Coordinates of C-alpha atoms in Angstrom, one line a residue:
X1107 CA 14.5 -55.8 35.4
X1108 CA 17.7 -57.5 35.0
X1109 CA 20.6 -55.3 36.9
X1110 CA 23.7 -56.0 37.9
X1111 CA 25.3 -57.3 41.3
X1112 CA 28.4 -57.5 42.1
X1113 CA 31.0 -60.2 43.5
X1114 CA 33.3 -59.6 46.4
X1115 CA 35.1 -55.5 45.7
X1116 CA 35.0 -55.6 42.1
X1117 CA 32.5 -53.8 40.4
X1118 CA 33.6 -55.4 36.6
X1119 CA 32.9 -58.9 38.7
X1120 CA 29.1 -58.8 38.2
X1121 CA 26.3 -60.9 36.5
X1122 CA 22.7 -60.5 35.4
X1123 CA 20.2 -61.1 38.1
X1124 CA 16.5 -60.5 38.5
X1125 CA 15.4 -58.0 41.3
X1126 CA 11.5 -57.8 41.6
X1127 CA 12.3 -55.2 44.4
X1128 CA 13.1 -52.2 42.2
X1129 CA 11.1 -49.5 42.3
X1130 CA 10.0 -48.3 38.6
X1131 CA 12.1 -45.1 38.3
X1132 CA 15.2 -47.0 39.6
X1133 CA 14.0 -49.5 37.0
X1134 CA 14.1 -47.2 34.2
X1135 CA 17.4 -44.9 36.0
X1136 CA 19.5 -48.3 36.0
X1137 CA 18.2 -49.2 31.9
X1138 CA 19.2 -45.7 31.1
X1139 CA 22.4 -45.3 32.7
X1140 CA 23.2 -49.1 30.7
X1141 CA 22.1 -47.5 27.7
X1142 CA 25.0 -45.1 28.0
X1143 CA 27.0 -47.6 28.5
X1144 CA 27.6 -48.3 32.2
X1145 CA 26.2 -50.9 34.7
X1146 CA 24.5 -50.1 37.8
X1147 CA 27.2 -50.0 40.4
X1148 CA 25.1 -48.3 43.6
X1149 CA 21.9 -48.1 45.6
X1150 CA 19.8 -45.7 44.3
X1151 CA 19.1 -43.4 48.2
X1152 CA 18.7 -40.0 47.2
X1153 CA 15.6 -38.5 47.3
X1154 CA 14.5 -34.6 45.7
X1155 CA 15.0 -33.8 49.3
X1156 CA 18.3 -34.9 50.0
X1157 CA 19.8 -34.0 46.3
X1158 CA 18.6 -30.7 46.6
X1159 CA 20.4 -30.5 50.6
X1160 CA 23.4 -31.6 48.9
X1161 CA 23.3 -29.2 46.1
X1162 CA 22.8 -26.8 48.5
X1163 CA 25.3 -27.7 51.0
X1164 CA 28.0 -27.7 48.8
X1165 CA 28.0 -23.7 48.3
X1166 CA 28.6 -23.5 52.3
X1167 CA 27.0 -20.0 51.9
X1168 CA 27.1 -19.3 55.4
X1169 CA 31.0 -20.1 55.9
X1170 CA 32.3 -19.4 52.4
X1171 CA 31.2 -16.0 52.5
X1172 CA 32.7 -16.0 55.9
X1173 CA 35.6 -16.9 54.8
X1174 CA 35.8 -14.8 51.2
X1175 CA 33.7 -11.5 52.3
X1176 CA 37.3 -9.7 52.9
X1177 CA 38.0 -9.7 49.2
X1178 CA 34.8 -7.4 47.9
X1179 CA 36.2 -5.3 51.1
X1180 CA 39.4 -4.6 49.8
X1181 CA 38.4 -4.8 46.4
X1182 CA 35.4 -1.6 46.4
X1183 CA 34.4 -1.2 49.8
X1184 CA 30.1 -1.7 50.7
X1185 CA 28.8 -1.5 46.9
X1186 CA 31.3 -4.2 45.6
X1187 CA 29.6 -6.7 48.2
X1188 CA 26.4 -5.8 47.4
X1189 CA 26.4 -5.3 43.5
X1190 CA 29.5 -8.2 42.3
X1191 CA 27.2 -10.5 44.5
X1192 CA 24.3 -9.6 42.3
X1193 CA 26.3 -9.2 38.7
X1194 CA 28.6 -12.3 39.4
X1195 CA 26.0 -14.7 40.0
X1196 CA 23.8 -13.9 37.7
X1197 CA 26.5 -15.3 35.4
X1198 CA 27.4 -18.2 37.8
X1199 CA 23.1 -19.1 37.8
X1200 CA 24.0 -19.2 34.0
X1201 CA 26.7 -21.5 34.6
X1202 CA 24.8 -23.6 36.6
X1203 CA 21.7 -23.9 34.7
X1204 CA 23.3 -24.9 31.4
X1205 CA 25.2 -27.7 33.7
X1206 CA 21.4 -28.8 34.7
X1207 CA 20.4 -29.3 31.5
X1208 CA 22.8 -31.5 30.3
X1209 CA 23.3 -33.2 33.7
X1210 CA 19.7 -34.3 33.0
X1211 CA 20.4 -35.8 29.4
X1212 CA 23.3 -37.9 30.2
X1213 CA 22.6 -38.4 34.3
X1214 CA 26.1 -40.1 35.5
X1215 CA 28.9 -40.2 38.1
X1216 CA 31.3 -38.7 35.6
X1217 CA 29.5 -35.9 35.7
X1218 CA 30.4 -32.9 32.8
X1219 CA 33.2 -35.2 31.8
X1220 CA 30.9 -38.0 30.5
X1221 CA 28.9 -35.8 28.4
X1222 CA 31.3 -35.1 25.8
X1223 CA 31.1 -38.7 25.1
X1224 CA 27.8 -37.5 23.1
X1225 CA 28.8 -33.7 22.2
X1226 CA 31.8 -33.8 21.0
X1227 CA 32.6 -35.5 17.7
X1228 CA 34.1 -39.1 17.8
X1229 CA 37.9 -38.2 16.6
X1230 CA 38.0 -35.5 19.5
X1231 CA 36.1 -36.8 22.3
X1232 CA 39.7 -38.8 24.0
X1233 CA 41.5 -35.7 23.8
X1234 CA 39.1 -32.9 24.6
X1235 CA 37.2 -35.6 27.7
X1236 CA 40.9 -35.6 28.9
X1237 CA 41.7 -31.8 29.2
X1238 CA 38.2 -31.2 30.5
X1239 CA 38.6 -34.7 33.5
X1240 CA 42.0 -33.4 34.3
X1241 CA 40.5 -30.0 34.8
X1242 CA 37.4 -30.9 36.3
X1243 CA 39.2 -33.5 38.9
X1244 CA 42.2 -30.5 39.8
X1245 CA 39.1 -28.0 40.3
X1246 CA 37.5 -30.7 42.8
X1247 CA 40.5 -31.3 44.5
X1248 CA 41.7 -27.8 45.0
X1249 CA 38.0 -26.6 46.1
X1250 CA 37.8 -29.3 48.7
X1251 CA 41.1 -28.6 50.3
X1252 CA 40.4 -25.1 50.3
X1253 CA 37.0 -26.1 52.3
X1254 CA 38.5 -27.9 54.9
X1255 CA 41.6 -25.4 55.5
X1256 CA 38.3 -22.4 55.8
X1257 CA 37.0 -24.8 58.1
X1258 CA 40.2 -24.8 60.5
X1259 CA 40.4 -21.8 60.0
X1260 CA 36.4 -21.3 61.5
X1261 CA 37.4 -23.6 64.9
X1262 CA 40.1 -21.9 65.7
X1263 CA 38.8 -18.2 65.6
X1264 CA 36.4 -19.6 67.8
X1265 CA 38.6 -21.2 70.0
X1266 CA 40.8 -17.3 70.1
X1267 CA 37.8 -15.5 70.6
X1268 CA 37.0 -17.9 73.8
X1269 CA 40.2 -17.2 75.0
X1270 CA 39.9 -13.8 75.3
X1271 CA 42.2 -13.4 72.1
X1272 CA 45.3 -14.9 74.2
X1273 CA 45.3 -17.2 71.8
X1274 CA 45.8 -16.9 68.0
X1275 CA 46.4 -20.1 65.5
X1276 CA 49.5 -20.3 63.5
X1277 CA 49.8 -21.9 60.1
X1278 CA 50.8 -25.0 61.9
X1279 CA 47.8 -25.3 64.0
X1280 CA 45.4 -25.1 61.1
X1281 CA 46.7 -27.4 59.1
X1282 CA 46.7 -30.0 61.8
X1283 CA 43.1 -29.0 62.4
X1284 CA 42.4 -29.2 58.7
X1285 CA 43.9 -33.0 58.7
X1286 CA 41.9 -34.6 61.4
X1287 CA 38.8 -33.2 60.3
X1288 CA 39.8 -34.7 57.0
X1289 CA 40.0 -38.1 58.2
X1290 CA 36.4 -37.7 59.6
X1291 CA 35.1 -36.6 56.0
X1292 CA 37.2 -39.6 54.7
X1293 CA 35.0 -41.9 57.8
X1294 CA 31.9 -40.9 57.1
X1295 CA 32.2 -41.1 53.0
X1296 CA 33.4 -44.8 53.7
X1297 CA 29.8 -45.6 55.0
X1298 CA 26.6 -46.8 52.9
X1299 CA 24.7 -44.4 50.2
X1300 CA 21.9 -44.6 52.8
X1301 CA 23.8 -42.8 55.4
X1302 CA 24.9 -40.3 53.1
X1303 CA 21.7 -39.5 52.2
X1304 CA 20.3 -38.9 55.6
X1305 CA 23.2 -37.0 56.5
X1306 CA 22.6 -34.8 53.0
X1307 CA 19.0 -34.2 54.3
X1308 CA 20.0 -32.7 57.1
X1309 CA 22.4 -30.2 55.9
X1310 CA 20.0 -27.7 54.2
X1311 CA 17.7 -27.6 57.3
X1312 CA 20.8 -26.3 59.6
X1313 CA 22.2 -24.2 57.2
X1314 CA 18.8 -22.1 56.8
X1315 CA 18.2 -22.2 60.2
X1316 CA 21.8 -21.0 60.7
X1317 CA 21.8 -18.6 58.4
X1318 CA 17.8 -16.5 59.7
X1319 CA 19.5 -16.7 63.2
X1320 CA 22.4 -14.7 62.1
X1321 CA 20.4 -12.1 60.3
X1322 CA 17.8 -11.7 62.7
X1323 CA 20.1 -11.3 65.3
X1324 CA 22.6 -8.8 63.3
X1325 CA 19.4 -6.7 62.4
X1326 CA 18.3 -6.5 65.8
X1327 CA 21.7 -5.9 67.7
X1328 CA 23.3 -3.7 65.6
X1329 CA 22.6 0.0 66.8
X1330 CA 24.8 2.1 64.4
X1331 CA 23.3 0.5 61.1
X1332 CA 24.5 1.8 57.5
X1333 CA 22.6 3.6 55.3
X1334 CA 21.2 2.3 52.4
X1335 CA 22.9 5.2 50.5
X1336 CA 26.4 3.7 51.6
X1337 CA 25.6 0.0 51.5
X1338 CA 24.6 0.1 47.7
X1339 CA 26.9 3.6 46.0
X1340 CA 30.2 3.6 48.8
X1341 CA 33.1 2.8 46.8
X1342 CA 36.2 2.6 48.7
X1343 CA 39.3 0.7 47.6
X1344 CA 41.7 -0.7 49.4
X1345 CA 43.7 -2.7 47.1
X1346 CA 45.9 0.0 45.3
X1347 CA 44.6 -0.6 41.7
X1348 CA 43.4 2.5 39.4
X1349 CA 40.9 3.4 38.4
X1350 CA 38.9 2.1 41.1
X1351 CA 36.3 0.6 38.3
X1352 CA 38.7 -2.3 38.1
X1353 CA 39.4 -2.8 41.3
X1354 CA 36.0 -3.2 41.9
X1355 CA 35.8 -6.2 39.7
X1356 CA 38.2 -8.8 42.5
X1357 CA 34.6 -8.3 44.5
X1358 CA 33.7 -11.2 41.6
X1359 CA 35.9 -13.7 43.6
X1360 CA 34.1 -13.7 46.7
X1361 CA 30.6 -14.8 44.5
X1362 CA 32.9 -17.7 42.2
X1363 CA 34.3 -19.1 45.7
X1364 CA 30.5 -19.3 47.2
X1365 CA 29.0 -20.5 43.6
X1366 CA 31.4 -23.1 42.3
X1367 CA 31.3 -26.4 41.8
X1368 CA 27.8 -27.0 40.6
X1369 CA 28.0 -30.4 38.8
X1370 CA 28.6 -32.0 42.5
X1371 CA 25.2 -33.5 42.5
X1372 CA 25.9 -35.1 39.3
X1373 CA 28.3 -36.4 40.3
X1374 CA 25.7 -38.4 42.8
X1375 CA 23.5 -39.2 39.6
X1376 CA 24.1 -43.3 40.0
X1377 CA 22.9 -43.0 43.9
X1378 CA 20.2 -40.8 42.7
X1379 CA 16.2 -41.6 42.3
X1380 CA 14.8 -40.3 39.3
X1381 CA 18.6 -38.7 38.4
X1382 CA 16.8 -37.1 34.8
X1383 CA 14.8 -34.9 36.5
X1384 CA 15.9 -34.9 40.5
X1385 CA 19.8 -34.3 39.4
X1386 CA 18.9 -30.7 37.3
X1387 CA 15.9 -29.6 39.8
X1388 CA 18.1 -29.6 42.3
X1389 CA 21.1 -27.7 41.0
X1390 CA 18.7 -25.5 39.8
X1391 CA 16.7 -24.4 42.7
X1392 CA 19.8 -25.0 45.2
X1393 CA 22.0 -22.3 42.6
X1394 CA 19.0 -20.1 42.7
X1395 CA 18.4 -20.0 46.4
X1396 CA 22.1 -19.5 47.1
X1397 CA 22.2 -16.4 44.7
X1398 CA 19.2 -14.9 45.9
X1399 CA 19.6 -15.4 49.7
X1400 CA 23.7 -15.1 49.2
X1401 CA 23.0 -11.3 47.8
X1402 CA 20.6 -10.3 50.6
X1403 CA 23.0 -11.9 53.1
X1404 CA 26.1 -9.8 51.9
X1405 CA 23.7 -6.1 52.2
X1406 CA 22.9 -7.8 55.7
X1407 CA 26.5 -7.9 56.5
X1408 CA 27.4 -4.4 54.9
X1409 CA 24.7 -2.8 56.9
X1410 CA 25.7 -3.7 60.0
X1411 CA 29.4 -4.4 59.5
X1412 CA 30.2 -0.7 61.0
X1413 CA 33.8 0.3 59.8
X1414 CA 35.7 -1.7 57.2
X1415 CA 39.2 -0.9 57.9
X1416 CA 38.5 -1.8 61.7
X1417 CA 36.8 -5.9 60.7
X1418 CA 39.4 -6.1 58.0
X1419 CA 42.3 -5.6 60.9
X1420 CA 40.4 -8.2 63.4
X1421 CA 43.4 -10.3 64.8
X1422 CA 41.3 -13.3 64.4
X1423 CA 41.8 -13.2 60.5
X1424 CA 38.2 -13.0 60.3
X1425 CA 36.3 -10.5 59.3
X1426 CA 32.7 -11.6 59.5
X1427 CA 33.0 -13.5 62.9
X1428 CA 34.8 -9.5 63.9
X1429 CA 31.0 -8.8 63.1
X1430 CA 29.3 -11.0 65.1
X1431 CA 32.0 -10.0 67.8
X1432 CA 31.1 -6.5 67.6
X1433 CA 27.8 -6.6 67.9
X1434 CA 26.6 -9.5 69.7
X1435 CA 29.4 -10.1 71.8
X1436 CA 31.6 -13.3 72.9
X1437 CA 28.9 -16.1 73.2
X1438 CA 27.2 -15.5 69.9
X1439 CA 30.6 -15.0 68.2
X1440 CA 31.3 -18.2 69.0
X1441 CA 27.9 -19.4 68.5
X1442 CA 28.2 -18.8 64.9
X1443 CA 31.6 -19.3 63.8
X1444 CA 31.2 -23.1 65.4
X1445 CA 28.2 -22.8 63.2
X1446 CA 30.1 -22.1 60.3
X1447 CA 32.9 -24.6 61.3
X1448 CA 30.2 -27.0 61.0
X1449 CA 28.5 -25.8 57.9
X1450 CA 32.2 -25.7 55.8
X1451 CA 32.4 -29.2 57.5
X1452 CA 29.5 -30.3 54.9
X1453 CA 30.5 -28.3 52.7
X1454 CA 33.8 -30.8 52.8
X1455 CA 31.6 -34.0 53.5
X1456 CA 29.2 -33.3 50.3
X1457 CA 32.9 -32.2 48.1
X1458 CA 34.5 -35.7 48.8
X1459 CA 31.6 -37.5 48.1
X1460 CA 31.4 -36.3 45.1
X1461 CA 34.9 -35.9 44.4
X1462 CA 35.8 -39.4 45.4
X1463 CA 32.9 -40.4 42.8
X1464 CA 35.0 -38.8 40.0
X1465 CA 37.8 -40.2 40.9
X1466 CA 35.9 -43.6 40.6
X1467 CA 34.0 -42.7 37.3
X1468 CA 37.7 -41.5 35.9
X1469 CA 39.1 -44.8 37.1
X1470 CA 36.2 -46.9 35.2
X1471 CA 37.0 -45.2 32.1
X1472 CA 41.5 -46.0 33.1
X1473 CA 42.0 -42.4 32.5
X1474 CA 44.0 -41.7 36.1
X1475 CA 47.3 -44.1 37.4
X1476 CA 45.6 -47.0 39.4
X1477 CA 42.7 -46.9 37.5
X1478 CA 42.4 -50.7 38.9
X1479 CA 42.7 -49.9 42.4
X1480 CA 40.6 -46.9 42.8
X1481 CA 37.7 -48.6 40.7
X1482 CA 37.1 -51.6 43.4
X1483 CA 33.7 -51.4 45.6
X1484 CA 33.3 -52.3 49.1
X1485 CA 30.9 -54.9 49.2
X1486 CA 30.0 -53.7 52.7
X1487 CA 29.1 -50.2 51.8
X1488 CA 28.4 -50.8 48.0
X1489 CA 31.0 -47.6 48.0
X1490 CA 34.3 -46.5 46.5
X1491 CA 36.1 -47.0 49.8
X1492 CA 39.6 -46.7 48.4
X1493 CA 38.7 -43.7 46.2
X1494 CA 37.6 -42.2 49.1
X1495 CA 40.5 -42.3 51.4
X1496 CA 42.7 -41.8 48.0
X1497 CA 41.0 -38.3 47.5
X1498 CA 41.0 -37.5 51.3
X1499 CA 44.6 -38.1 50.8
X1500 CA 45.6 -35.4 48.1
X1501 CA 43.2 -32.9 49.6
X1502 CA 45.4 -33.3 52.9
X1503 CA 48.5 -33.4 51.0
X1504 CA 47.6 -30.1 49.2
X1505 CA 47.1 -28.5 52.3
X1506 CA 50.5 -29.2 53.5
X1507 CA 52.0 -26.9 51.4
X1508 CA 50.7 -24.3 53.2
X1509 CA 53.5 -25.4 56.1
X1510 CA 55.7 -23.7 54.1
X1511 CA 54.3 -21.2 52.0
X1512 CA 50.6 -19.9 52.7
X1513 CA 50.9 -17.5 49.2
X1514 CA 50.9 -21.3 47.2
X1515 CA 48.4 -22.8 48.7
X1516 CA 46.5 -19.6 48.3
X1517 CA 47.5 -19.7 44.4
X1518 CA 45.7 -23.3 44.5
X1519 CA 42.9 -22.3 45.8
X1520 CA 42.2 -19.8 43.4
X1521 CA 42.9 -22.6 40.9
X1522 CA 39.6 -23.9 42.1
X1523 CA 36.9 -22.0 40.5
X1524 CA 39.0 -21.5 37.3
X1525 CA 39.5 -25.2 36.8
X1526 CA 36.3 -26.2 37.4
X1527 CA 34.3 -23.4 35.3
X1528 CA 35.8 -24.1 32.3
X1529 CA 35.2 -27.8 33.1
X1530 CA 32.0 -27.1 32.5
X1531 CA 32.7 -24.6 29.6
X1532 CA 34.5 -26.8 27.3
X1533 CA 31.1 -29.1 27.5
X1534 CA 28.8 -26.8 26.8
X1535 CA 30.6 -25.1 24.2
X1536 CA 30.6 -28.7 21.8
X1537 CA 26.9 -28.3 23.0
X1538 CA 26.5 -24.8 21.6
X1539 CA 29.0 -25.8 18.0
X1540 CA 28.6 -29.7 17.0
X1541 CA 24.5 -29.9 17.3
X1542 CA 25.1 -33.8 18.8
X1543 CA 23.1 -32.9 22.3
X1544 CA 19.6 -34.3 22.4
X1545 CA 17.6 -32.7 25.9
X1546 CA 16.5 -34.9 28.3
X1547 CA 13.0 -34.2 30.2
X1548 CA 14.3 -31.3 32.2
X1549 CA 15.8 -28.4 29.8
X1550 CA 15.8 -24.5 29.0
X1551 CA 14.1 -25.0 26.1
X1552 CA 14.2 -21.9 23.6
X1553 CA 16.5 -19.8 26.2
X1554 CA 18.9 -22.7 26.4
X1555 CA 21.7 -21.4 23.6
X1556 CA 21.1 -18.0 25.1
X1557 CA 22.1 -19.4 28.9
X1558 CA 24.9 -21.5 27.4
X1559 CA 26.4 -18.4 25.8
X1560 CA 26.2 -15.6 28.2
X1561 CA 26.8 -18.8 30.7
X1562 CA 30.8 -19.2 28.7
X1563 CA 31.0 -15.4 28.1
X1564 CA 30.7 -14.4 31.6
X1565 CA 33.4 -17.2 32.5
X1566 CA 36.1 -15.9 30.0
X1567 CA 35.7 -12.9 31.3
X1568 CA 36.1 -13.8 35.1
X1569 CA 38.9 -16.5 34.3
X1570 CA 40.8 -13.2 33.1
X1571 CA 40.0 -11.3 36.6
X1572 CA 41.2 -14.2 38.8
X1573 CA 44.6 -14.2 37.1
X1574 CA 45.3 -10.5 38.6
X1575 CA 46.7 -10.1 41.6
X1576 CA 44.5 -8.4 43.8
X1577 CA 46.6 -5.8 45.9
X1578 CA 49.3 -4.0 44.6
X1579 CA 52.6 -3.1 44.4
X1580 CA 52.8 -6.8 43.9
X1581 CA 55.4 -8.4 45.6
X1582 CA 56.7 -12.1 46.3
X1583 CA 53.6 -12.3 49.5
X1584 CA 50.8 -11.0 47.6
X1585 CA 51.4 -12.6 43.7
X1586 CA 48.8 -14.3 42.1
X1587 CA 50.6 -17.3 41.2
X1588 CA 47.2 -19.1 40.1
X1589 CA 48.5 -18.6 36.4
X1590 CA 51.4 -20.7 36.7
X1591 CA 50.0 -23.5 38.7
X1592 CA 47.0 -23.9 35.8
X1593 CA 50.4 -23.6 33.2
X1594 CA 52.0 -26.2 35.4
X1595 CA 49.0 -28.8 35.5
X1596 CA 48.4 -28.3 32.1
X1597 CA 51.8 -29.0 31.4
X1598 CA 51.7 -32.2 33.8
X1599 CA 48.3 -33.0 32.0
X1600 CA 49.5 -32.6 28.2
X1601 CA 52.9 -34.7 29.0
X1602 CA 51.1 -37.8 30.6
X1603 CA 48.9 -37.3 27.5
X1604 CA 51.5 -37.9 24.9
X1605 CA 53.5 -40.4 27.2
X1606 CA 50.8 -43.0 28.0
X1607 CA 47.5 -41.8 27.6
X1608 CA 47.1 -41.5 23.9
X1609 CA 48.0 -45.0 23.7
X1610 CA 45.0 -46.4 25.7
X1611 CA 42.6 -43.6 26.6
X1612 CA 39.4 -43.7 24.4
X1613 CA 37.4 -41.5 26.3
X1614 CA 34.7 -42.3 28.3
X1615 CA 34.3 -46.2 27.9
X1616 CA 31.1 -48.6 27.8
X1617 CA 31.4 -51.0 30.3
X1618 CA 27.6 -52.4 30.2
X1619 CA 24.7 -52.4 27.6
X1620 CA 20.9 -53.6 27.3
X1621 CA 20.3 -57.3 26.0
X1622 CA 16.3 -58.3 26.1
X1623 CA 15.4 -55.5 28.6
X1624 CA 18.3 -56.4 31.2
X1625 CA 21.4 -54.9 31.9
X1626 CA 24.3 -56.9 30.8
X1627 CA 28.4 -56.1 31.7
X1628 CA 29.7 -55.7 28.6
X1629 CA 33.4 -57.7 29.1
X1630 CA 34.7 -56.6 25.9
X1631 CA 33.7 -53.9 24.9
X1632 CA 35.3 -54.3 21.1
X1633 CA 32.9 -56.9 20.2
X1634 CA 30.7 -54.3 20.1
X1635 CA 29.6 -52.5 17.3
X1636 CA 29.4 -48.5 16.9
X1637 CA 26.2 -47.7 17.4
X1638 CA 26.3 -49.6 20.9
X1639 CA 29.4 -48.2 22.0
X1640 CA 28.0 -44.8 21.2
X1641 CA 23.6 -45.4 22.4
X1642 CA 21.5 -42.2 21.9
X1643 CA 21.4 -40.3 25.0
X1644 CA 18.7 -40.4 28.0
X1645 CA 16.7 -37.9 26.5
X1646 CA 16.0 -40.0 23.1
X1647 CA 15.4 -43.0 25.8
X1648 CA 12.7 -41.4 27.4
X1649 CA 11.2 -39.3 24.6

């Protein structure tokens, strides 16, 4: 086929050239991505294998519920573990499946964004794409700086439990921590698709392994197991809110943390083989083994977690790794919150990626400052190197705030999940109302309006949940301030909106299109007419 290559660092620079060494499905991936409108910018590396390690790896299960089982804890005691796990991701699986779907009718690196190009009607889609980038691209940022600072945050418990506990990190030590690991995310996204995908194939291979080790060994060391009559009906809040029926619900956080960001391996889509039907498989079987193993891994944990109060005191901060502690001793402790360090280390790698592959897809359609800059390739890599280091940037730059006050950076974290959930909402909703989505070759079928609905209910309902604060009396150190820094990006969103964005923003933009079977650059893109500017989705391609 005809496909593009491009000139020096900029990928508008390109021309038409034949390349006999195609495979067929990168043939047909590269004619269908032009027929939405964009030219093939990247190698196409990832296999089923490696999409599905990166879907995978970018729950973390093993570390994020490390670092978020203490909120279930205070929230219900043993049951709100064990049964929030279960009723909160059966709503997140929801969530994630209805993002499959349409990731696999319009497979791009704009992920979610880029959809509403084709389900939202034409006089909304600048105004509603821009809410819903703004949202998607705050989520992305918040969740990876919150990775990286639960990653310190692993290292250095390890490092206090080697010394005895002589040592304990201060704010200042973590965020140090959380910066130079940055930079090595930042390094290894600068390098070629083709390393990226072989470190992506590794990840789910350690973080099973990781994960049977831990079980096996708490199942088998702990003496003074809980019942299953406590693990699955002991209710026990900690928090100070009545009735203890809503208390029980901040258990829901732990599960939204763990199970977020599931668009990520769309993100990946132009890198992907196959991205129609490798992109959805894999957030779908990746969602589903994290909610399945995530639920018996949290009754693993209660039952052998002995008494609450005493792991949710550890000096460490940690209460899981107080587990391992307990009841394997120092060297195991160690053992597995290095393991974890490592695991919320992919967790970051696998977040930039495709965070810094947003920033790129937002900066070909000019919708962020410097769309220029950020868009440029690095002919060496045939990657966003400047995106890259641009997003590594902000998510160290977010993280500095907690030098001064851990309670905001806190409040941004929690930003995280409600950002990015109703990222995917707003989508899926113009799926549900304007009738414009045509299915592409992997879909729910006759259950899909029934998943997209209980898929937005469930989030409307959790959104309201995350905006309580979860211990009371509230006081300035334990406020949920998540409310007002959503109100303030909004705000910050809404005003660069009617400033400058209204002015040039049209939404997702076409930048390439099909002439005689090749992919052509499109250099103007208002010589073209309507129907090209808008072609019929991937799922009318292939049908």
């Amino acid at each position: 086929m005809a496909r593009q290559v491009q000139e020096e660092t900029d990928p508008k620079r390109v021309v038409a050239a034949s390349d006999p060494q195609d495979s067929s499905s990168e043939d047909e991936a590269d004619k269908a991505l032009a027929a939405m409108g964009y030219a093939p910018v990247f190698k196409r590396e990832f296999s089923m294998w490696s999409c599905f390690s990166f879907a995978l790896s970018i729950s973390g299960l093993f570390g994020t519920v490390i670092t978020t089982f203490s909120y279930p804890l205070y929230a219900g005691g043993a049951a709100s573990a064990v049964w929030c796990w279960l009723i909160a991701g059966a709503g997140a699986l929801c969530l994630a499946l209805s993002i499959a779907e349409i990731a696999s009718a319009y497979p791009t690196s704009g992920g979610m964004y880029f959809t509403l190009k084709y389900l939202a009607p034409p006089k909304y889609t600048p105004v509603i794409s821009w809410y819903v980038g703004w949202l998607n691209l705050v989520g992305q940022i918040c969740g990876n700086a919150s990775s990286s600072y639960g990653a310190a945050q692993m290292m250095l418990a390890a490092v206090s439990i080697g010394s005895d506990f002589t040592y304990y990190p201060t704010q200042g030590h973590v965020i140090g921590v959380m910066a130079a690991i940055s930079i090595i995310h930042g390094a290894i996204n600068s390098m070629s698709t083709s390393w990226l995908h072989r470190f992506a194939s590794f990840y789910a291979i350690f973080h099973i392994a990781v994960l049977l080790a831990a079980w096996v060994a708490l199942l088998v060391l702990q003496k003074d197991k809980h019942t299953a009559s406590y693990t699955f009906t002991n209710v026990e809040t900690l928090s100070g809110w009545t009735p203890p029926g809503f208390s029980f619900l901040f258990g829901f956080l732990s599960v939204s943390w763990t199970m977020t960001d599931y668009d990520a391996a769309a993100h990946i889509a132009e890198e992907v083989k196959d991205p129609a039907r490798v992109v959805p498989k894999s957030i779908a079987f990746a969602l589903t083994f994290t909610y399945l193993v995530g639920w018996v891994y949290n009754i693993i944990l209660v039952i052998c977690m002995g008494e609450p109060a005493d792991i949710l005191a550890s000096p460490i901060g940690q209460p899981v790794v107080q587990i391992f502690y307990n009841v394997m001793g120092k060297g195991p402790a160690i053992f597995f919150a290095v393991a974890a360090f490592l695991i919320m280390n992919f967790v970051c790698i696998t977040a930039l990626q495709a965070g810094s592959r947003t920033l790129w897809a937002f900066s070909r359609d000019q919708m962020i400052p410097g769309s220029k800059i950020w868009y440029k390739i690095w002919r060496r890599t045939d990657t966003p190197v400047l995106a890259v280091w641009m997003y590594t940037l902000l998510c160290i730059l977010i993280n500095l705030i907690g030098l001064g006050s851990y309670i905001t950076i806190a409040a941004i974290f929690n930003l995280c999940a409600i950002a990015l959930d109703w990222s995917y909402c707003i989508p899926i909703i113009c799926k549900l109302f304007f009738g414009r989505f045509e299915p592409g070759p992997w879909n729910l079928g006759r259950a899909s309006p029934f998943v997209n609905g209980w898929a937005c209910a469930w989030t409307c309902f959790a959104s309201i949940i995350f905006m309580f604060p979860t211990m009371l009396p509230v006081a300035a150190n334990n406020m949920n301030y998540a409310v007002v820094i959503l109100a303030f990006v909004m705000l910050l969103a809404t005003g660069y909106w009617y400033l400058k964005g209204r002015k040039y923003y049209t939404g997702p933009r076409v930048t390439a299109h099909i002439v005689d079977g090749g992919v052509v650059l499109t250099e103007d893109n208002e010589k073209l007419s309507d129907s090209e500017k808008r072609p019929a989705g991937l799922g009318a391609q292939l049908a």
